[in-house]
CSV table of C-alpha atoms and ligand atoms in Angstrom, one decimal:
chain,number,residue,atom,x,y,z
A,1,MET,CA,15.8,14.0,51.2
A,2,GLY,CA,15.4,14.1,47.4
A,3,LYS,CA,15.1,17.4,45.4
A,4,ILE,CA,11.6,18.7,44.7
A,5,ILE,CA,10.6,21.3,41.7
A,6,LEU,CA,7.9,23.8,41.9
A,7,THR,CA,7.1,26.3,39.4
A,8,GLY,CA,4.4,27.6,37.5
A,9,ASP,CA,2.4,30.3,35.1
A,10,ARG,CA,-0.4,32.5,35.7
A,11,PRO,CA,-3.3,31.8,33.3
A,12,THR,CA,-3.5,35.2,31.9
A,13,GLY,CA,-3.1,33.8,28.1
A,14,LYS,CA,-1.5,31.8,26.2
A,15,LEU,CA,2.4,30.7,26.6
A,16,HIS,CA,4.7,32.6,24.7
A,17,ILE,CA,8.1,31.8,23.4
A,18,GLY,CA,9.5,33.8,26.5
A,19,HIS,CA,8.1,31.5,29.0
A,20,TYR,CA,9.5,28.7,26.8
A,21,VAL,CA,13.1,29.7,27.2
A,22,GLY,CA,12.9,31.5,30.2
A,23,SER,CA,11.2,28.4,32.2
A,24,LEU,CA,9.4,25.8,30.0
A,25,ARG,CA,12.3,24.2,28.0
A,26,ARG,CA,14.2,23.9,30.8
A,27,ARG,CA,11.8,22.4,33.0
A,28,VAL,CA,11.1,19.4,30.4
A,29,GLU,CA,14.7,18.8,30.7
A,30,LEU,CA,14.6,18.3,34.4
A,31,GLN,CA,11.6,16.2,34.1
A,32,ASN,CA,13.3,13.8,32.0
A,33,SER,CA,16.3,14.0,33.7
A,34,GLY,CA,15.1,11.8,36.4
A,35,GLU,CA,17.0,13.8,39.1
A,36,TYR,CA,14.1,14.8,40.9
A,37,GLU,CA,12.3,13.2,43.5
A,38,LYS,CA,9.2,15.2,42.7
A,39,ILE,CA,7.9,17.9,40.0
A,40,PHE,CA,4.9,20.4,40.7
A,41,ILE,CA,3.7,22.5,38.0
A,42,MET,CA,1.3,25.1,39.5
A,43,ILE,CA,-1.4,27.3,37.4
A,44,ALA,CA,-1.3,30.1,39.1
A,45,ASP,CA,-4.8,30.9,38.6
A,46,ALA,CA,-5.4,32.7,42.3
A,47,GLN,CA,-2.7,35.0,41.4
A,48,ALA,CA,-3.4,35.9,38.2
A,49,LEU,CA,-7.0,37.1,40.0
A,50,THR,CA,-5.3,39.7,42.2
A,51,ASP,CA,-4.8,41.6,39.4
A,52,ASN,CA,-7.7,40.8,37.2
A,53,ALA,CA,-10.3,40.5,39.9
A,54,ASP,CA,-12.8,42.1,37.3
A,55,ASN,CA,-12.2,39.9,34.8
A,56,PRO,CA,-12.4,36.0,36.1
A,57,GLU,CA,-13.2,35.0,32.8
A,58,LYS,CA,-10.3,35.6,31.3
A,59,VAL,CA,-8.7,33.6,33.8
A,60,ARG,CA,-11.2,30.8,33.6
A,61,GLN,CA,-10.7,30.9,29.8
A,62,ASN,CA,-6.6,30.7,29.8
A,63,VAL,CA,-6.5,27.6,32.5
A,64,ILE,CA,-7.0,25.2,29.7
A,65,GLU,CA,-4.9,26.9,27.8
A,66,VAL,CA,-1.9,27.2,29.5
A,67,ALA,CA,-2.5,23.4,30.4
A,68,LEU,CA,-2.5,22.6,27.1
A,69,ASP,CA,0.7,24.4,26.3
A,70,TYR,CA,2.5,22.4,29.2
A,71,LEU,CA,1.7,19.1,27.6
A,72,ALA,CA,2.6,20.0,24.0
A,73,CYS,CA,5.9,21.1,25.6
A,74,GLY,CA,6.5,17.7,26.7
A,75,LEU,CA,5.4,17.9,30.3
A,76,ASP,CA,4.2,14.6,30.8
A,77,PRO,CA,1.3,13.8,33.8
A,78,ALA,CA,3.4,10.6,34.8
A,79,LYS,CA,6.3,12.3,35.6
A,80,SER,CA,5.2,15.6,36.8
A,81,THR,CA,1.9,16.8,39.0
A,82,LEU,CA,0.0,19.6,37.0
A,83,LEU,CA,-2.2,21.6,39.4
A,84,ILE,CA,-4.4,24.6,39.8
A,85,GLN,CA,-3.4,27.0,42.3
A,86,SER,CA,-7.2,27.6,43.9
A,87,GLN,CA,-7.8,23.6,44.3
A,88,ILE,CA,-5.3,23.8,47.1
A,89,PRO,CA,-6.9,26.0,49.9
A,90,GLN,CA,-4.1,25.2,52.2
A,91,LEU,CA,-2.1,27.6,50.3
A,92,CYS,CA,-4.4,30.6,51.2
A,93,GLU,CA,-3.8,29.5,55.0
A,94,LEU,CA,0.0,29.1,54.7
A,95,SER,CA,0.1,32.9,53.3
A,96,PHE,CA,-2.3,34.1,55.9
A,97,TYR,CA,0.3,33.1,59.0
A,98,TYR,CA,3.3,33.9,56.2
A,99,MET,CA,1.9,37.8,56.2
A,100,ASN,CA,2.8,38.3,59.8
A,101,LEU,CA,6.8,37.9,58.9
A,102,VAL,CA,6.7,40.5,56.6
A,103,THR,CA,6.8,44.2,56.6
A,104,VAL,CA,4.8,46.6,54.1
A,105,SER,CA,7.9,48.2,53.5
A,106,ARG,CA,9.3,45.3,52.1
A,107,LEU,CA,7.1,44.4,49.9
A,108,GLN,CA,6.7,48.2,48.6
A,109,ARG,CA,10.7,47.4,47.5
A,110,ASN,CA,10.1,44.2,45.4
A,111,PRO,CA,11.4,46.1,42.2
A,112,THR,CA,9.2,43.3,40.2
A,113,VAL,CA,6.3,43.9,41.7
A,114,LYS,CA,7.0,47.9,41.6
A,115,ALA,CA,7.6,47.4,37.8
A,116,GLU,CA,4.3,45.5,37.4
A,117,ILE,CA,2.2,47.9,39.5
A,118,GLN,CA,3.4,50.9,37.1
A,119,MET,CA,2.5,48.4,34.3
A,120,ARG,CA,-1.1,48.1,35.6
A,121,ASN,CA,-1.6,51.7,36.4
A,122,PHE,CA,-2.5,50.7,39.9
A,123,GLU,CA,-0.2,53.5,41.7
A,124,ALA,CA,-3.2,54.8,44.1
A,125,SER,CA,-5.3,51.6,43.5
A,126,ILE,CA,-3.3,48.5,44.7
A,127,PRO,CA,-5.5,45.4,45.0
A,128,VAL,CA,-4.1,44.2,48.7
A,129,GLY,CA,-4.2,40.7,47.1
A,130,PHE,CA,-1.8,42.1,44.3
A,131,PHE,CA,0.0,43.7,46.6
A,132,CYS,CA,0.9,40.5,48.6
A,133,TYR,CA,1.3,38.1,46.0
A,134,PRO,CA,4.8,37.6,46.5
A,135,ILE,CA,4.1,36.3,50.1
A,136,SER,CA,1.5,33.8,48.3
A,137,GLN,CA,4.2,32.9,46.0
A,138,ALA,CA,6.2,31.7,49.2
A,139,ALA,CA,3.5,29.7,50.5
A,140,ASP,CA,3.1,27.9,47.1
A,141,ILE,CA,7.0,26.8,46.8
A,142,THR,CA,7.0,25.9,50.6
A,143,ALA,CA,3.9,24.0,50.7
A,144,PHE,CA,5.6,21.7,48.4
A,145,LYS,CA,9.1,21.6,50.1
A,146,ALA,CA,10.4,22.9,46.8
A,147,THR,CA,14.4,22.9,46.6
A,148,THR,CA,14.7,24.3,43.1
A,149,VAL,CA,12.6,26.6,41.4
A,150,PRO,CA,13.0,27.0,37.5
A,151,VAL,CA,11.8,30.6,36.7
A,152,GLY,CA,12.9,33.6,34.5
A,153,GLU,CA,15.0,36.3,35.7
A,154,ASP,CA,11.6,38.6,37.0
A,155,GLN,CA,11.1,35.9,39.8
A,156,MET,CA,14.3,36.7,41.8
A,157,PRO,CA,12.8,39.0,44.1
A,158,MET,CA,10.1,36.6,44.9
A,159,LEU,CA,12.5,33.9,45.6
A,160,GLU,CA,14.5,36.4,47.8
A,161,GLN,CA,11.0,37.2,49.3
A,162,THR,CA,10.7,33.3,49.6
A,163,LYS,CA,14.0,32.8,51.4
A,164,GLU,CA,13.3,35.6,53.9
A,165,ILE,CA,10.0,34.3,55.2
A,166,VAL,CA,11.7,30.8,55.5
A,167,HIS,CA,14.6,31.9,57.5
A,168,LYS,CA,12.0,34.1,59.6
A,169,PHE,CA,9.8,31.2,60.1
A,170,ASN,CA,12.3,28.7,61.3
A,171,SER,CA,14.4,30.9,63.5
A,172,VAL,CA,11.1,32.0,65.1
A,173,TYR,CA,9.1,28.4,65.5
A,174,GLY,CA,12.0,25.9,64.9
A,175,GLU,CA,13.1,24.3,61.4
A,176,THR,CA,10.4,23.6,59.4
A,177,LEU,CA,10.3,24.9,56.4
A,178,VAL,CA,12.5,23.9,53.1
A,179,ASP,CA,15.1,26.7,51.7
A,180,PRO,CA,14.4,26.8,47.8
A,181,LYS,CA,17.0,27.4,45.0
A,182,ILE,CA,16.5,29.8,42.2
A,183,LEU,CA,17.5,27.8,38.9
A,184,LEU,CA,18.0,30.8,36.2
A,185,PRO,CA,18.3,30.0,32.4
A,186,GLU,CA,22.1,29.6,31.5
A,187,GLU,CA,21.6,32.0,28.5
A,188,GLU,CA,21.7,35.8,29.0
A,189,ALA,CA,19.4,36.2,26.3
A,190,CYS,CA,16.9,33.9,28.0
A,191,LEU,CA,17.1,35.4,31.4
A,192,ARG,CA,14.3,37.7,30.0
A,193,LEU,CA,13.4,37.4,26.8
A,194,PRO,CA,12.3,41.1,24.8
A,195,GLY,CA,9.0,41.4,23.1
A,196,THR,CA,8.6,41.6,19.8
A,197,ASP,CA,8.5,45.5,19.9
A,198,GLY,CA,11.7,45.0,21.5
A,199,LYS,CA,10.2,45.9,24.9
A,200,ALA,CA,12.3,44.7,27.8
A,201,LYS,CA,10.0,41.4,28.5
A,202,MET,CA,7.7,39.9,26.7
A,203,SER,CA,4.3,39.6,28.4
A,204,LYS,CA,1.1,38.3,27.8
A,205,SER,CA,0.1,41.4,29.3
A,206,LEU,CA,1.7,43.6,26.7
A,207,GLY,CA,0.1,41.9,23.4
A,208,ASN,CA,3.7,41.9,22.1
A,209,CYS,CA,4.7,38.0,21.9
A,210,ILE,CA,5.1,35.2,20.0
A,211,TYR,CA,2.7,32.1,21.2
A,212,LEU,CA,4.0,28.5,21.4
A,213,SER,CA,0.6,28.1,19.5
A,214,GLU,CA,1.1,30.4,16.7
A,215,GLU,CA,0.5,29.3,13.2
A,216,PRO,CA,3.4,29.5,10.8
A,217,ASP,CA,1.8,32.8,8.8
A,218,GLU,CA,1.4,34.7,12.0
A,219,ILE,CA,4.8,33.4,13.4
A,220,LYS,CA,6.4,35.0,10.0
A,221,LYS,CA,4.4,38.0,9.7
A,222,LYS,CA,5.4,39.0,13.6
A,223,VAL,CA,9.2,38.0,12.9
A,224,MET,CA,9.2,40.5,9.7
A,225,SER,CA,8.1,43.3,11.3
A,226,MET,CA,10.6,42.9,14.7
A,227,TYR,CA,12.1,45.8,16.0
A,228,THR,CA,16.0,45.5,15.2
A,229,ASP,CA,18.0,48.8,15.1
A,230,PRO,CA,16.5,51.4,14.2
A,231,ASP,CA,19.8,53.6,12.7
A,232,HIS,CA,20.4,50.5,10.3
A,233,ILE,CA,18.7,51.9,7.5
A,234,ARG,CA,20.4,50.9,4.6
A,235,VAL,CA,22.5,47.2,3.7
A,236,GLN,CA,25.4,48.9,3.6
A,237,ASP,CA,25.3,50.5,7.1
A,238,PRO,CA,26.9,49.1,9.8
A,239,GLY,CA,24.4,47.7,12.5
A,240,LYS,CA,23.9,47.5,16.3
A,241,ILE,CA,23.3,43.9,17.6
A,242,GLU,CA,23.1,45.5,21.7
A,243,GLY,CA,19.3,45.9,22.0
A,244,ASN,CA,18.7,44.2,18.4
A,245,THR,CA,15.6,42.0,19.2
A,246,VAL,CA,16.3,39.4,16.2
A,247,PHE,CA,19.7,38.9,17.2
A,248,THR,CA,18.6,38.3,20.9
A,249,TYR,CA,15.9,35.8,19.4
A,250,LEU,CA,18.8,34.3,17.5
A,251,ASP,CA,20.9,33.9,20.5
A,252,ALA,CA,18.1,32.3,22.6
A,253,PHE,CA,16.9,29.7,19.6
A,254,CYS,CA,19.7,29.3,17.3
A,255,ARG,CA,22.2,26.1,17.2
A,256,PRO,CA,24.8,25.5,14.6
A,257,GLU,CA,22.7,23.0,12.8
A,258,HIS,CA,20.1,25.8,11.9
A,259,PHE,CA,22.9,27.6,9.6
A,260,GLU,CA,23.5,24.3,7.9
A,261,ARG,CA,19.9,23.9,7.1
A,262,TYR,CA,18.9,27.6,6.4
A,263,LEU,CA,22.0,30.0,6.1
A,264,PRO,CA,25.1,27.9,4.9
A,265,ASP,CA,27.2,31.1,3.7
A,266,TYR,CA,27.6,31.1,7.7
A,267,ALA,CA,29.4,28.9,10.2
A,268,ASN,CA,27.5,30.3,13.2
A,269,LEU,CA,25.9,33.0,14.7
A,270,GLU,CA,29.4,34.8,16.1
A,271,GLU,CA,30.0,35.4,11.9
A,272,LEU,CA,26.7,36.3,10.9
A,273,LYS,CA,26.8,39.1,14.0
A,274,ALA,CA,30.7,40.4,12.8
A,275,HIS,CA,28.9,40.4,9.3
A,276,TYR,CA,26.0,42.6,10.7
A,277,GLN,CA,28.2,45.0,12.7
A,278,ARG,CA,30.4,45.5,10.0
A,279,GLY,CA,27.8,46.4,7.5
A,280,GLY,CA,26.4,44.8,4.1
A,281,LEU,CA,24.1,42.6,5.6
A,282,GLY,CA,20.3,43.5,5.5
A,283,ASP,CA,17.4,42.9,8.2
A,284,VAL,CA,15.3,40.8,5.6
A,285,LYS,CA,18.0,38.0,5.7
A,286,VAL,CA,18.2,37.7,9.6
A,287,LYS,CA,14.8,37.9,9.6
A,288,ARG,CA,14.1,34.9,7.1
A,289,PHE,CA,16.6,33.2,9.1
A,290,LEU,CA,15.3,33.6,12.8
A,291,ASN,CA,11.8,33.0,11.2
A,292,GLU,CA,13.5,29.2,9.8
A,293,VAL,CA,14.6,28.8,13.1
A,294,LEU,CA,11.5,29.3,15.0
A,295,GLN,CA,9.0,27.6,12.5
A,296,GLU,CA,11.5,24.5,13.3
A,297,THR,CA,11.4,25.1,16.9
A,298,LEU,CA,7.7,25.6,17.0
A,299,GLU,CA,6.0,23.4,14.6
A,300,PRO,CA,6.2,19.7,16.8
A,301,ILE,CA,5.0,21.8,19.9
A,302,ARG,CA,1.5,23.2,17.5
A,303,THR,CA,1.4,19.5,16.2
A,304,ARG,CA,1.2,17.8,19.6
A,305,ARG,CA,-1.2,20.7,20.9
A,306,LYS,CA,-3.9,19.6,18.3
A,307,GLU,CA,-3.7,16.2,19.3
A,308,PHE,CA,-4.2,17.4,22.8
A,309,GLN,CA,-6.7,19.7,21.7
A,310,LYS,CA,-9.0,16.8,20.7
A,311,ASP,CA,-9.6,15.4,24.0
A,312,ILE,CA,-10.4,18.2,26.3
A,313,PRO,CA,-11.8,16.2,29.2
A,314,TYR,CA,-8.5,14.5,29.3
A,315,VAL,CA,-6.9,17.7,30.0
A,316,TYR,CA,-8.9,18.7,32.8
A,317,GLU,CA,-8.9,15.5,34.6
A,318,VAL,CA,-4.7,15.4,34.4
A,319,LEU,CA,-5.0,18.5,36.0
A,320,LYS,CA,-8.0,17.3,38.8
A,321,LYS,CA,-5.9,14.6,39.7
A,322,GLY,CA,-2.5,16.7,40.0
A,323,SER,CA,-4.7,19.1,42.0
A,324,GLU,CA,-5.8,15.9,44.6
A,325,ALA,CA,-2.0,15.0,44.8
A,326,ALA,CA,-1.1,18.3,45.7
A,327,ARG,CA,-3.4,19.0,48.0
A,328,GLU,CA,-2.4,16.2,50.0
A,329,VAL,CA,1.2,17.1,50.2
A,330,ALA,CA,0.1,20.9,51.0
A,331,GLU,CA,-2.1,19.3,53.8
A,332,GLN,CA,0.9,17.8,55.5
A,333,THR,CA,3.4,21.0,55.5
A,334,LEU,CA,0.5,23.0,56.7
A,335,GLN,CA,0.0,20.5,59.5
A,336,GLU,CA,3.9,20.8,60.4
A,337,VAL,CA,3.4,24.9,60.2
A,338,ARG,CA,0.4,24.2,62.6
A,339,ASN,CA,2.3,22.2,64.9
A,340,ALA,CA,5.2,24.8,64.5
A,341,MET,CA,3.4,27.4,65.6
A,342,LYS,CA,1.3,25.7,68.0
A,343,ILE,CA,-1.8,26.0,67.0
A,344,ASN,CA,-2.9,22.8,67.1
A,345,TYR,CA,-4.8,23.4,70.4
A,346,PHE,CA,-6.7,19.7,69.9
A,347,ASP,CA,-3.7,17.3,69.0
A,348,ASP,CA,-1.7,18.6,72.0
A,349,ALA,CA,-2.3,16.5,75.2
A,350,GLU,CA,0.4,18.1,76.5
A,351,LEU,CA,-1.6,21.9,76.3
A,352,ILE,CA,-4.6,20.4,77.7
A,353,ARG,CA,-2.9,18.8,80.7
A,354,GLU,CA,-1.0,22.1,81.4
A,355,GLN,CA,-4.2,24.3,81.4
A,356,SER,CA,-5.8,21.5,83.7
A,357,GLU,CA,-3.1,21.2,85.9
A,358,LYS,CA,-3.0,25.5,86.2
A,359,TYR,CA,-6.7,25.3,87.5
A,360,GLN,CA,-7.0,22.1,89.8
A,361,GLY,CA,-4.1,23.5,91.7
B,1,LIG,P1,1.8,37.9,33.1
B,1,LIG,O1,1.8,39.4,32.2
B,1,LIG,O2,0.0,38.0,33.3
B,1,LIG,O3,2.7,38.2,34.4
B,1,LIG,P2,3.9,36.6,32.1
B,1,LIG,O4,4.3,37.1,30.7
B,1,LIG,O5,4.7,37.8,32.7
B,1,LIG,O6,2.4,37.1,31.8
B,1,LIG,P3,4.1,34.8,34.0
B,1,LIG,O7,3.2,33.4,34.1
B,1,LIG,O8,4.0,36.1,35.1
B,1,LIG,O9,4.1,35.4,32.6
B,1,LIG,O10,5.4,34.1,34.1
B,1,LIG,C1,5.9,32.9,33.9
B,1,LIG,C2,7.0,32.1,34.2
B,1,LIG,O11,7.7,32.5,32.4
B,1,LIG,C3,8.3,32.9,35.0
B,1,LIG,O12,9.0,31.9,35.3
B,1,LIG,C4,8.3,33.8,34.2
B,1,LIG,O13,9.9,34.3,35.0
B,1,LIG,C5,8.7,33.3,33.2
B,1,LIG,N1,8.8,34.8,31.9
B,1,LIG,C6,7.4,35.2,31.7
B,1,LIG,N2,8.0,35.8,30.9
B,1,LIG,C7,9.5,36.1,30.3
B,1,LIG,C8,10.2,36.4,29.2
B,1,LIG,N3,10.0,37.3,28.8
B,1,LIG,N4,11.4,35.8,29.4
B,1,LIG,C9,12.0,34.8,30.2
B,1,LIG,N5,11.2,34.1,31.3
B,1,LIG,C10,9.7,35.1,31.1
B,2,LIG,MG1,4.7,37.7,35.3
C-alpha cells in the first residue's frame, strides 16, 4: 500500500511562521514530491471547539483564514485533499470506540495536554472533550489510514497515544488499523519555534506570533521589538545565541544566499553567530537582517493569499469537495472497524444463523 499523509491545524487564528517551519513548508514539499498516494490536510474545527466552546464564532471565522493560508503556501487541491473535521461524522464514532481503549490516568500523563491545561487555566474545570482530544486525534489519523504525520514536536505525545490505540485495537479486534509514523522537522529550530517574546512556543493562543499574512511594516515592527539576549546591552558586549529568539529564527529561515543579498560582510550564519558571541555586533544589525529574510520569505505567500481572497466561494467549494472525498474514505475505515468489533449485526449472516440455531435446537 502507498504512503498516506494526514496532518492539520486548529482554526483558532491565522497561521504563523511557527506553523510554516514546523509543518506547512514540509507538507508542500511532500505534496510536490509525488511520493504520497494521498494527502489529507484537515482543519480541526471540532478539536478547536473543545477549548473554545464559548466562542464558536472564533472557530467559524478562522476556518477560511486557515484555508487561505494553506492555498497561499502552495497546498494544491488537485494534489491534496483539504477537509473540515466536523464534516466527517465518522470521526466521532471512531473516537467513541477508541475511548474504551485508553485510561484516564494515561490521558493525564500526556505532557502536551498538561501544558495546555495550565496555559488555559483549566486546572479545576477541564472540559471532557478537551481532555479527550488526543483520542479524537487518533481517530483523525487512523480514519485516513495515515502512514505519515508531518507535525511539530508538540504533537509527539499525540502520535504516541495514537500508536498505543492502534496496537491495542489490533491486538483485541485483529489487524485493522494502520500504525502511523511522525515526521518531525529536520532543523532543531523548527521543532518548536519560540514566540517573538522568547516564550517556548509561538502559538496563536499566546499572541506572540508573526502571521504568514502579515503586512511588511508589521513584520518589521515585530522583528525590531523581538526578544534577544537581555544581558547584551552595549554593542561591544559578548552576546548569547542560546535562547536568543532572533538567532533561532535565522536558524529556521536563513540560507547562504540571504547573506549574499543582504549581509555580504558575512559568508554564513556561523560567522554571524561567532561575531555576536565575541562582542561588537549589535542586535539592530542582526534584526535588520532577519527582517530582510522574513520579508523575502513571506512576500510570495502574502501575494498568493490576496489572489485567493478575491474568490472566497471557490475556497469554500474546495473545502466542501475535500470533505466529501474524505467522508468516503473515513466511512470505509469505520466499516472495517465495525466489522472487526463485530458490531455489524445486520450484515452478519453467520450471527443470525447462530442465534436462530440456538433457539430452534
Ligand atoms: P493553538 O494555540 O490553538 O493550539 P497552535 O499555534 O498551537 O494553536 P495548532 O493548530 O495547534 O497551532 O498546530 C498545528 C501544527 O503546527 C502542529 O503540527 C504543530 O505541531 C505545529 N506548530 C504549532 N506551533 C508551532 C511552533 N511554534 N513551532 C513549530 N511547529 C508548530
Ligand atoms: Mg496547538
